[in-house]
Short mmCIF file of C-alpha atoms in Angstrom, two decimals:
data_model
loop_
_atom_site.label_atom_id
_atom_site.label_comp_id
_atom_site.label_asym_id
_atom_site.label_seq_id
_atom_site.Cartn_x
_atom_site.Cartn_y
_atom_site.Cartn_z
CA UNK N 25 0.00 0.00 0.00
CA UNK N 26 1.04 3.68 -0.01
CA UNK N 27 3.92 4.34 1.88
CA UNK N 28 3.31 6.55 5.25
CA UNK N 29 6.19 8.49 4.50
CA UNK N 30 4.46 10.37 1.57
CA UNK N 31 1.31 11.81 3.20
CA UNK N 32 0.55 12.86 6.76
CA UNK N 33 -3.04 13.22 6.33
CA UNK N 34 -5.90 11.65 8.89
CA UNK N 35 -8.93 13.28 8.01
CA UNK N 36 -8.83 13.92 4.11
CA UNK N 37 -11.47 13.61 1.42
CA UNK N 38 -10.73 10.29 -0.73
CA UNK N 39 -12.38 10.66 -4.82
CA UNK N 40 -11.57 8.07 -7.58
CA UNK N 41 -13.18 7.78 -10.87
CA UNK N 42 -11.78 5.55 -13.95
CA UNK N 43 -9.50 8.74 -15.09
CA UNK N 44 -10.04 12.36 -15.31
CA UNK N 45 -13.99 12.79 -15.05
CA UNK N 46 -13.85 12.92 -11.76
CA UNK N 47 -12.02 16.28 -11.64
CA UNK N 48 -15.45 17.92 -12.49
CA UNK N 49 -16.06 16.57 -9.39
CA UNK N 50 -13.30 17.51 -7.32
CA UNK N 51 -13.55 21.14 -8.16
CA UNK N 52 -16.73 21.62 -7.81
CA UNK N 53 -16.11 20.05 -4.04
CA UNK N 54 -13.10 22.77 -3.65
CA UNK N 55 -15.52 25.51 -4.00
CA UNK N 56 -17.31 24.40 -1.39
CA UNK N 57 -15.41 22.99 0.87
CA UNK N 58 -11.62 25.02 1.31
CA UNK N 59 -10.26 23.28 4.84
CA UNK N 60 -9.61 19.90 4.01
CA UNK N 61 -6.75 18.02 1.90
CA UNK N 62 -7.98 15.72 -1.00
CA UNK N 63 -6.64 12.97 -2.72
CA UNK N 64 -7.87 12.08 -6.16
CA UNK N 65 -7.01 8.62 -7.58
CA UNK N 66 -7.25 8.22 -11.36
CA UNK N 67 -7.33 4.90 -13.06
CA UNK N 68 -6.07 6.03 -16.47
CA UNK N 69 -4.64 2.24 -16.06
CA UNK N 70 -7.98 0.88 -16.80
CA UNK N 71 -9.91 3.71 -18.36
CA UNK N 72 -12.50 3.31 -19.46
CA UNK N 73 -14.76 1.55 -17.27
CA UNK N 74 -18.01 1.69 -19.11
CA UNK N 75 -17.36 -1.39 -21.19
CA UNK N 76 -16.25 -3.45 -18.44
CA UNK N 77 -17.72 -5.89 -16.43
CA UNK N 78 -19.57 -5.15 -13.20
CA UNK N 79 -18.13 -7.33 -11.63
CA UNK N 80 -14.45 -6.30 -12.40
CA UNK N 81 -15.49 -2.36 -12.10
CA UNK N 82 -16.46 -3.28 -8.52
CA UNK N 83 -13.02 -4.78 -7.95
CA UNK N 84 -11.25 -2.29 -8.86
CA UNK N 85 -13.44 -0.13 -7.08
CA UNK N 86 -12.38 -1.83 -3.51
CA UNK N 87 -8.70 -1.81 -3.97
CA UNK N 88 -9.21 1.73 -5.06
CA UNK N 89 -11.34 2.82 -2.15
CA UNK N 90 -8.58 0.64 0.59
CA UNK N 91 -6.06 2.88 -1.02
CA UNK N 92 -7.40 5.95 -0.33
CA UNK N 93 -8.22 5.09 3.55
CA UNK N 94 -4.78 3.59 3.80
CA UNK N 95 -3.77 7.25 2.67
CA UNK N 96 -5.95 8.98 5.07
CA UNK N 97 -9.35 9.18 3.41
CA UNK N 98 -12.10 9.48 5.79
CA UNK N 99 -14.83 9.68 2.99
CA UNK N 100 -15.24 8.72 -0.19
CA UNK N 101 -16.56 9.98 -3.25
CA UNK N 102 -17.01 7.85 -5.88
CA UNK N 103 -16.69 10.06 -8.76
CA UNK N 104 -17.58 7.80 -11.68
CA UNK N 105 -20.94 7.24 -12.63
CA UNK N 106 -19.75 3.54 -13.37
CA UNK N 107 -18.20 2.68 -10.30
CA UNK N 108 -20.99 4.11 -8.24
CA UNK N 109 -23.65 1.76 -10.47
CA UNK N 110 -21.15 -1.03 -10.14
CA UNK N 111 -19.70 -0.91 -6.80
CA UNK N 112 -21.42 1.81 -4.46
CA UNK N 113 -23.75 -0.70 -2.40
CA UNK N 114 -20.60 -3.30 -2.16
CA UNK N 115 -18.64 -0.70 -0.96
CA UNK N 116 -20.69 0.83 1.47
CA UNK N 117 -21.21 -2.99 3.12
CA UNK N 118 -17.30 -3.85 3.33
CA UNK N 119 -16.29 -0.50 4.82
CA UNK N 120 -20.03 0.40 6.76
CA UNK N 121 -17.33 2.57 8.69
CA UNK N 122 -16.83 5.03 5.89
CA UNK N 123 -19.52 7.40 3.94
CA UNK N 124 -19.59 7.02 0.99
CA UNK N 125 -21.23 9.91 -1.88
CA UNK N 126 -21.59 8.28 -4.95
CA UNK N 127 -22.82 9.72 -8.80
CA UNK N 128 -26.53 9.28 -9.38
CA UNK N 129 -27.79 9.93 -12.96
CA UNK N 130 -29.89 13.34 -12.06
CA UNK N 131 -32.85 12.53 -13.93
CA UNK N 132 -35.00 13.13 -11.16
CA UNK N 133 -34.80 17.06 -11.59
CA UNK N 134 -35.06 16.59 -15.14
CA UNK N 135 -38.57 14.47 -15.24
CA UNK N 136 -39.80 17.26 -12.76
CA UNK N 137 -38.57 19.73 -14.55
CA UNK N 138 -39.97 19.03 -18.51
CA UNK N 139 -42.46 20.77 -20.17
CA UNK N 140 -42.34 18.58 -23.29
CA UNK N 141 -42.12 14.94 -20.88
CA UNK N 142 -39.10 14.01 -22.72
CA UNK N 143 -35.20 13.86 -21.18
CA UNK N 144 -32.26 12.65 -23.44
CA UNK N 145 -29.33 10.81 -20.91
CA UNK N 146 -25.52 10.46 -21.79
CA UNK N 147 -24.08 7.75 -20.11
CA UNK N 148 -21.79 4.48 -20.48
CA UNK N 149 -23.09 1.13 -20.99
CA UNK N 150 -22.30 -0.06 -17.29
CA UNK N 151 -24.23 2.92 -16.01
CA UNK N 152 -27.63 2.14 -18.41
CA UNK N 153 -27.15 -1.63 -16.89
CA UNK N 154 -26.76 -1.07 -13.11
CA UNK N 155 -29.87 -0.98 -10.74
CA UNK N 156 -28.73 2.43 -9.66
CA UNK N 157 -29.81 4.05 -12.51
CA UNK N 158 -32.05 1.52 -13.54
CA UNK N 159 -33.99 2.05 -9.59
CA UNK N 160 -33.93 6.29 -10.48
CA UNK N 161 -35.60 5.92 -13.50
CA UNK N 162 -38.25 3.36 -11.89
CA UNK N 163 -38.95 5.88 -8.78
CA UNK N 164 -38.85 9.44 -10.63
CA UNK N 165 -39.66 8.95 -14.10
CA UNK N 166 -42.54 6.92 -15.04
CA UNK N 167 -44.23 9.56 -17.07
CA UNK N 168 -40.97 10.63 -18.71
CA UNK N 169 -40.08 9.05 -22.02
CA UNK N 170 -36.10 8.53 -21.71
CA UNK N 171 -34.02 8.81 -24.42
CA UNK N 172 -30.53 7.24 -24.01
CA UNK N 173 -27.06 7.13 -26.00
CA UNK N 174 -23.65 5.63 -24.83
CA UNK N 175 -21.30 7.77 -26.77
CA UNK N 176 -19.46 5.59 -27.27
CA UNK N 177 -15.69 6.80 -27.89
CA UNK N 178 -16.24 9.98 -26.11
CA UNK N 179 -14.35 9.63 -22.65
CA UNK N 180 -11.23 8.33 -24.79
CA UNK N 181 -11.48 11.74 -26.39
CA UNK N 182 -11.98 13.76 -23.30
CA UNK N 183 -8.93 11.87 -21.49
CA UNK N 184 -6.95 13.11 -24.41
CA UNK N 185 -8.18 16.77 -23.44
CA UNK N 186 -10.05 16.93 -27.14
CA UNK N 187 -12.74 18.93 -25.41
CA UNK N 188 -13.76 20.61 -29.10
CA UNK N 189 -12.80 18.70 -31.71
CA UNK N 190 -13.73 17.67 -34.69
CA UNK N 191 -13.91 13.95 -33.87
CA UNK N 192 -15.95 14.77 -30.46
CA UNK N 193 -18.22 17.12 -32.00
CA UNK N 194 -19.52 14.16 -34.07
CA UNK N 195 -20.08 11.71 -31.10
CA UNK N 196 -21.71 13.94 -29.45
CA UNK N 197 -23.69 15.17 -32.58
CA UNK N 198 -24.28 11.52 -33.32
CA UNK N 199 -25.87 11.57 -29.79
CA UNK N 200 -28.02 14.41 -29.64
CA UNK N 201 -29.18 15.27 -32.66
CA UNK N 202 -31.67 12.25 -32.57
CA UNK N 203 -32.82 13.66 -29.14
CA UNK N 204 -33.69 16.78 -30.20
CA UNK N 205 -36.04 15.54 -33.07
CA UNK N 206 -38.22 13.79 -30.63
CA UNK N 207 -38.54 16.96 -28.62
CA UNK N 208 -36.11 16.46 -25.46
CA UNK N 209 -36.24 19.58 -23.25
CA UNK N 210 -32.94 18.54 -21.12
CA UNK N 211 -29.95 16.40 -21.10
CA UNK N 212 -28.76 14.59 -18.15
CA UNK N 213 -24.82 14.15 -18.00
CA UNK N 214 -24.51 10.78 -16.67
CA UNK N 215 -20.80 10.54 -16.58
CA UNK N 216 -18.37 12.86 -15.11
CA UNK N 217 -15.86 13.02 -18.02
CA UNK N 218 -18.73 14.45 -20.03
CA UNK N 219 -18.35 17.61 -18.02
CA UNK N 220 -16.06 19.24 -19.23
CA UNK N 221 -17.58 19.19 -22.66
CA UNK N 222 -20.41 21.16 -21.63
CA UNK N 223 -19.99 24.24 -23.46
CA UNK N 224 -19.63 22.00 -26.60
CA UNK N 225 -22.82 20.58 -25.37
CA UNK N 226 -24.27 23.65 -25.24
CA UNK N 227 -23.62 25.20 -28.66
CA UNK N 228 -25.16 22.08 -30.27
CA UNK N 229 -28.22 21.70 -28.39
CA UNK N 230 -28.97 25.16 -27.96
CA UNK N 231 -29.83 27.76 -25.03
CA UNK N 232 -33.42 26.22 -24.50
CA UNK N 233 -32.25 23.05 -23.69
CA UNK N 234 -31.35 22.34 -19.31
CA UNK N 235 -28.05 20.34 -19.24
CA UNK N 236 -27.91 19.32 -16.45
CA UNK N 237 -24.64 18.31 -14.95
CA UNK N 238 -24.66 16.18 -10.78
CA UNK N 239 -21.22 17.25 -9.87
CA UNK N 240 -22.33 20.33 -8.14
CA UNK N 241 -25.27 18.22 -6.19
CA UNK N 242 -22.50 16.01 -5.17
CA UNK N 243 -20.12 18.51 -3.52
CA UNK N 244 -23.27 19.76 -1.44
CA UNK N 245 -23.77 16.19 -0.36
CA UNK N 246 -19.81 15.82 1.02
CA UNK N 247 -20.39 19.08 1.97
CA UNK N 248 -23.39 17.85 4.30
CA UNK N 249 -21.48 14.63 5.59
CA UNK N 250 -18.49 16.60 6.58
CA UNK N 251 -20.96 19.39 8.53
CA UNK N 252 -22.53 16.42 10.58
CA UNK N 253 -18.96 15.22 11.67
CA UNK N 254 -19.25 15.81 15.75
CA UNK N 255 -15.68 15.64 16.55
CA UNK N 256 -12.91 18.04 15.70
CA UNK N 257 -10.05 17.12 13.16
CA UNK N 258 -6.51 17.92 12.93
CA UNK N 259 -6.76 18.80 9.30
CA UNK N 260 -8.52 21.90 8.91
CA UNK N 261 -7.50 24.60 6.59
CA UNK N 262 -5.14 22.51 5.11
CA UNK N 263 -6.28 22.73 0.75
CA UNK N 264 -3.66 20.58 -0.36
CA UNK N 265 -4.67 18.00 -3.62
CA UNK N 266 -3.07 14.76 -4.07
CA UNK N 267 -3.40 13.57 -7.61
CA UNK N 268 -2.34 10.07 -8.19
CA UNK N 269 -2.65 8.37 -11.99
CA UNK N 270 -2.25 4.70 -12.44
CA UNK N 271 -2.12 5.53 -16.21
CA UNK N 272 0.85 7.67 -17.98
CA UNK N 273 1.90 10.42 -16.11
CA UNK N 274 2.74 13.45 -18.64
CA UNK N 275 -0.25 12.52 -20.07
CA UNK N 276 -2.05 13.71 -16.57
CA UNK N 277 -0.12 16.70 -16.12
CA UNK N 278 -1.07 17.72 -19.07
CA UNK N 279 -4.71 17.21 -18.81
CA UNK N 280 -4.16 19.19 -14.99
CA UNK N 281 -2.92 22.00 -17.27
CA UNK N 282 -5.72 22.66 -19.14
CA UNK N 283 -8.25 22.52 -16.31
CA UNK N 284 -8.34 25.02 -13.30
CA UNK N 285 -7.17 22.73 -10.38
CA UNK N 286 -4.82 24.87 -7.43
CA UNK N 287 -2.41 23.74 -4.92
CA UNK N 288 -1.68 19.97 -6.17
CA UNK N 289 1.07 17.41 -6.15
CA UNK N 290 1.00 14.93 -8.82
CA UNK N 291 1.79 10.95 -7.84
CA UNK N 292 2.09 8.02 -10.48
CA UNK N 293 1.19 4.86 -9.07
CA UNK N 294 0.76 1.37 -10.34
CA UNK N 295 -1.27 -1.67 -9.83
CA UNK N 296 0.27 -4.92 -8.45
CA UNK N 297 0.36 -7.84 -11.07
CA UNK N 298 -2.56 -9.44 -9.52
CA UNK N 299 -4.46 -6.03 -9.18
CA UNK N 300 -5.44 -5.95 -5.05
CA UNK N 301 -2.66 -3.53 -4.43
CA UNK N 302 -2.02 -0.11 -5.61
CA UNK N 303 1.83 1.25 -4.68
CA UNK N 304 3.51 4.92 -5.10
CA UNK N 305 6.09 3.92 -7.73
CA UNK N 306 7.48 7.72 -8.40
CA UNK N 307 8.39 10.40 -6.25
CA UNK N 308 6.31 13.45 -6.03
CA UNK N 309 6.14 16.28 -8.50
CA UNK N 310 5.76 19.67 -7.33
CA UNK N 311 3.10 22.39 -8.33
CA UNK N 312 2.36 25.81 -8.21
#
């Protein structure tokens, strides 16, 4: 596991997705939260995790989340809509010490929120086939008609930080374009990589259409846990972020570089050869 030597942290917030996507996540938890140290674990290694098996996304998922309490994580935020479909209730049984905040598809404010009873929902294939999303849909949008599309190819695309080109303009074209002849009044992000191709979004769907992206509902919900904590911690005001990669390293920094992310240290790690172990493998790499 991660050596002690590198971090001194005991009360930090622990977020993982399958590779960048979950940055969306982490700063929108930044904003609202300033005093505690995070550490963000990428698994560019395996990216993406929308084609894979349940079964193998909730896995990873466990070695991913003992990781991050091994490094000091006292909650966890599983920033991947995939993992959270996949793993989220498993999780939340082996470590019922821990909470856990996971990504729920937001279609509930979207069925309450259309005028024309139609929502179009971006998501991965894992995602469409877990009971999380699956149980939303059930409870909140009966009287919706759902219209649903993989894009398939797009997270590849954002992990390269192709944010506006040509080649993810068409997926996403591909994707919506069908929507909006059937009428959809909103689009439901229902992966975190997809983000931080919202303005892209945007231009083709057009200014009357809610996108609507969860990242902000789940910072309020960490937010909320962290409130409710009744005893004091030794890491307040400390806004330090940890980013760890099991994938290629420049490759990372120079996704960091085109986001706005403050403050961080970048790790590269790497999975043991029969993948329940994650180790530091570099030394760190200082950042403004």
């Amino acid at each position: 596991m991660m050596e002690e030597t590198i971090f001194h942290l005991k009360n930090a917030i622990g977020v993982f997705d399958s590779g960048v996507g979950g940055l969306s996540v982490l700063r929108e938890i930044r904003k609202q939260i300033t005093n505690f140290p995070i550490i963000y674990f990428g698994d560019q290694f395996h990216v993406p995790y929308g084609p894979r098996e349940l079964e193998e996304v909730n896995s990873l998922s466990s070695v991913i989340t003992q990781f991050l309490i091994s490094s000091g994580s006292r909650i966890i935020v599983v920033a991947c809509n995939t993992a959270s479909a996949a793993a989220l209730y498993p999780l939340r049984e082996k470590f019922p010490h821990i909470p856990f905040v996971g990504m729920e598809p937001a279609v509930k404010p979207a069925a309450e929120n259309t005028h024309t009873g139609k929502v179009g929902v971006l998501a991965t294939p894992a995602t469409f086939h877990g009971k999380l999303y699956n149980s939303v849909v059930e409870r909140f949008a009966k009287n919706v008609e759902i219209y649903q599309n993989t894009c398939s190819g797009l997270v590849q695309e954002i992990e390269k930080g192709n944010f506006r080109g040509i080649e993810t303009r068409k997926i996403l074209e591909n994707a919506l374009f069908p929507m909006l002849e059937q009428k959809i009044d909103a689009v439901v992000l229902g992966c975190t990589h997809y983000s931080f191709v919202i303005p892209l979004i945007k231009e083709i769907v057009g200014p009357d259409i809610n996108v609507i992206d969860p990242a902000p509902a789940v910072a309020r919900q960490t937010a909320r846990i962290l409130s409710e904590w009744n005893n004091p911690v030794d890491d307040f005001n400390d806004n330090r972020i940890f980013l760890i990669t099991s994938g290629q390293k420049q490759k990372f920094e120079k996704f960091i570089s085109l986001i706005a992310i403050e403050n961080y240290e970048i790790f590269q790690a790497n999975w043991s050869l029969d993948k329940r172990e994650i180790n530091i493998v570099q030394n760190k790499n200082d950042h403004p």
